[in-house]
Amino acid sequence: MAMEHDAIGLVDLDFWSPTSYMPVYGLWCGPNWSAGERGGEKTRAQLVESEVLTRIGIDGVTPEISPVDSFCKDHDIAYFDARGQPDEAMRKLEADLVLMARLEQLDFDQLPETERLYGRLMSFAFFEKILCVDLPNASSGWMGNRILDSPSPSKGSFRKSMV
């Protein structure tokens, strides 16, 4: 289903994929939405070469690159780089924190209304994602590695620490 990229919309709804019910914006913003398509199997080089949304600025005339879409592109590439890495959860947490920091520095009053709305919604959504998904995943990976790297309990170190 085609959509106007300078709009917030639902694309390729799939009953079995809850993230498909999350709205997208531009060519990069939204769950599993990269380079203007849902899913996709692009290489890293193809992602880097793909464009970001150019939309009309708040003056109603001047074409401008969407900063929110640009932030989402960088975020998607960071997720691509994290995929399959031993510290994937930590890398995704870092990507989400960078995205949040960039959104916080953005002057939302200088954005067109649709982009302003989506950017604010992203801020709320990523705040919740960081708390409910990223931190538990990253900390469980960190704790698991700490346990695996610790001395064996059979050597008595575990018992000594319990006394």
Tab-separated table of C-alpha atoms in Angstrom:
chain	number	residue	atom	x	y	z
A	1	MET	CA	0.000	0.000	0.000
A	2	ALA	CA	1.496	3.328	-1.028
A	3	MET	CA	1.480	6.264	1.336
A	4	GLU	CA	2.405	9.902	1.233
A	5	HIS	CA	5.695	9.902	3.131
A	6	ASP	CA	5.114	13.346	4.655
A	7	ALA	CA	2.196	11.867	6.565
A	8	ILE	CA	1.646	9.585	9.508
A	9	GLY	CA	0.132	6.325	8.366
A	10	LEU	CA	-0.363	2.615	8.768
A	11	VAL	CA	1.345	0.529	6.095
A	12	ASP	CA	1.157	-3.196	5.297
A	13	LEU	CA	-1.027	-4.158	8.247
A	14	ASP	CA	-0.498	-7.757	9.290
A	15	PHE	CA	-2.756	-9.348	11.894
A	16	TRP	CA	0.147	-11.498	13.147
A	17	SER	CA	2.599	-8.605	13.451
A	18	PRO	CA	1.638	-6.194	16.250
A	19	THR	CA	4.318	-3.684	15.212
A	20	SER	CA	2.554	-3.245	11.863
A	21	TYR	CA	-0.190	-1.438	13.808
A	22	MET	CA	2.282	1.269	14.866
A	23	PRO	CA	2.190	4.301	12.572
A	24	VAL	CA	5.113	5.224	10.343
A	25	TYR	CA	6.422	8.569	9.128
A	26	GLY	CA	8.747	9.419	6.279
A	27	LEU	CA	11.004	6.764	4.845
A	28	TRP	CA	12.595	5.604	8.122
A	29	CYS	CA	10.391	6.230	11.165
A	30	GLY	CA	8.384	3.343	12.569
A	31	PRO	CA	8.904	-0.221	13.711
A	32	ASN	CA	10.391	-2.434	11.013
A	33	TRP	CA	10.119	0.502	8.544
A	34	SER	CA	13.349	1.332	6.707
A	35	ALA	CA	13.981	3.076	3.386
A	36	GLY	CA	10.246	3.335	2.728
A	37	GLU	CA	9.380	-0.333	3.115
A	38	ARG	CA	8.244	-2.727	5.806
A	39	GLY	CA	10.724	-5.499	6.522
A	40	GLY	CA	13.084	-5.361	3.611
A	41	GLU	CA	16.368	-7.147	3.099
A	42	LYS	CA	18.696	-4.319	2.165
A	43	THR	CA	22.424	-4.472	2.777
A	44	ARG	CA	24.085	-1.909	5.020
A	45	ALA	CA	25.457	-0.117	1.947
A	46	GLN	CA	21.971	0.073	0.427
A	47	LEU	CA	20.589	1.489	3.676
A	48	VAL	CA	23.330	4.123	3.846
A	49	GLU	CA	22.711	5.127	0.212
A	50	SER	CA	18.921	5.351	0.633
A	51	GLU	CA	17.484	8.831	0.847
A	52	VAL	CA	15.585	10.467	3.678
A	53	LEU	CA	12.348	12.384	3.364
A	54	THR	CA	12.543	15.811	1.766
A	55	ARG	CA	9.408	17.723	2.666
A	56	ILE	CA	8.138	21.291	2.500
A	57	GLY	CA	9.297	23.418	5.438
A	58	ILE	CA	7.107	25.425	7.776
A	59	ASP	CA	7.200	28.384	5.373
A	60	GLY	CA	5.091	26.265	3.001
A	61	VAL	CA	7.553	26.715	0.120
A	62	THR	CA	11.128	25.644	0.834
A	63	PRO	CA	12.002	21.937	0.479
A	64	GLU	CA	13.935	20.663	3.500
A	65	ILE	CA	15.359	17.354	4.650
A	66	SER	CA	13.311	16.012	7.534
A	67	PRO	CA	15.488	15.938	10.656
A	68	VAL	CA	13.211	13.381	12.321
A	69	ASP	CA	13.450	11.043	9.323
A	70	SER	CA	17.225	11.570	9.251
A	71	PHE	CA	17.465	10.624	12.950
A	72	CYS	CA	15.398	7.504	12.252
A	73	LYS	CA	17.713	6.503	9.385
A	74	ASP	CA	20.773	6.744	11.636
A	75	HIS	CA	18.891	4.748	14.291
A	76	ASP	CA	17.932	2.024	11.802
A	77	ILE	CA	21.536	1.701	10.623
A	78	ALA	CA	22.697	1.406	14.247
A	79	TYR	CA	20.129	-1.385	14.758
A	80	PHE	CA	21.385	-3.085	11.579
A	81	ASP	CA	24.944	-2.928	12.936
A	82	ALA	CA	23.792	-4.352	16.304
A	83	ARG	CA	22.010	-7.352	14.806
A	84	GLY	CA	23.658	-10.656	15.769
A	85	GLN	CA	26.386	-9.062	17.894
A	86	PRO	CA	27.103	-10.522	21.369
A	87	ASP	CA	26.177	-7.151	22.898
A	88	GLU	CA	23.154	-6.576	20.635
A	89	ALA	CA	20.842	-5.500	23.466
A	90	MET	CA	23.356	-2.958	24.755
A	91	ARG	CA	23.947	-1.578	21.253
A	92	LYS	CA	20.204	-1.174	20.706
A	93	LEU	CA	19.903	0.598	24.057
A	94	GLU	CA	22.700	2.962	23.005
A	95	ALA	CA	21.009	3.608	19.635
A	96	ASP	CA	17.730	4.403	21.389
A	97	LEU	CA	19.471	6.747	23.838
A	98	VAL	CA	21.206	8.579	20.977
A	99	LEU	CA	17.862	8.938	19.182
A	100	MET	CA	16.249	10.312	22.349
A	101	ALA	CA	19.100	12.798	22.870
A	102	ARG	CA	18.798	14.042	19.295
A	103	LEU	CA	15.027	14.436	19.638
A	104	GLU	CA	15.489	16.366	22.892
A	105	GLN	CA	17.802	18.841	21.133
A	106	LEU	CA	15.378	19.392	18.256
A	107	ASP	CA	13.387	22.642	18.098
A	108	PHE	CA	9.945	21.150	17.469
A	109	ASP	CA	8.498	24.602	16.742
A	110	GLN	CA	10.581	24.673	13.536
A	111	LEU	CA	8.955	21.491	12.198
A	112	PRO	CA	5.802	21.113	10.128
A	113	GLU	CA	2.825	20.002	12.222
A	114	THR	CA	2.837	16.341	11.127
A	115	GLU	CA	6.553	15.884	11.759
A	116	ARG	CA	6.278	17.714	15.081
A	117	LEU	CA	3.492	15.370	16.193
A	118	TYR	CA	5.338	12.213	15.117
A	119	GLY	CA	8.588	13.380	16.747
A	120	ARG	CA	6.815	13.968	20.057
A	121	LEU	CA	5.067	10.604	19.854
A	122	MET	CA	8.455	8.977	19.177
A	123	SER	CA	9.891	10.613	22.293
A	124	PHE	CA	7.161	9.103	24.455
A	125	ALA	CA	7.322	5.700	22.742
A	126	PHE	CA	11.104	5.402	23.018
A	127	PHE	CA	11.070	6.501	26.653
A	128	GLU	CA	8.735	3.573	27.385
A	129	LYS	CA	10.723	1.189	25.163
A	130	ILE	CA	13.967	2.048	26.933
A	131	LEU	CA	12.400	1.405	30.347
A	132	CYS	CA	10.376	-1.690	29.485
A	133	VAL	CA	12.485	-3.420	26.814
A	134	ASP	CA	16.017	-2.066	26.438
A	135	LEU	CA	17.091	-1.823	30.071
A	136	PRO	CA	15.806	-5.295	31.054
A	137	ASN	CA	17.365	-6.872	27.940
A	138	ALA	CA	20.696	-5.091	28.324
A	139	SER	CA	20.918	-5.741	32.060
A	140	SER	CA	20.009	-9.425	31.729
A	141	GLY	CA	22.752	-9.831	29.126
A	142	TRP	CA	25.202	-7.950	31.329
A	143	MET	CA	24.247	-10.012	34.401
A	144	GLY	CA	24.434	-13.263	32.447
A	145	ASN	CA	27.942	-12.413	31.290
A	146	ARG	CA	28.966	-11.499	34.844
A	147	ILE	CA	27.715	-14.872	36.102
A	148	LEU	CA	29.467	-16.765	33.303
A	149	ASP	CA	32.715	-14.854	33.884
A	150	SER	CA	32.677	-15.337	37.655
A	151	PRO	CA	34.762	-18.065	39.329
A	152	SER	CA	33.155	-21.476	39.586
A	153	PRO	CA	31.088	-22.104	42.760
A	154	SER	CA	32.835	-25.454	43.052
A	155	LYS	CA	36.005	-23.576	43.986
A	156	GLY	CA	34.295	-22.272	47.107
A	157	SER	CA	34.039	-18.634	46.047
A	158	PHE	CA	30.242	-18.708	45.973
A	159	ARG	CA	30.034	-20.161	49.493
A	160	LYS	CA	32.518	-17.601	50.836
A	161	SER	CA	30.480	-14.736	49.439
A	162	MET	CA	27.321	-16.105	51.080
A	163	VAL	CA	28.868	-16.246	54.582
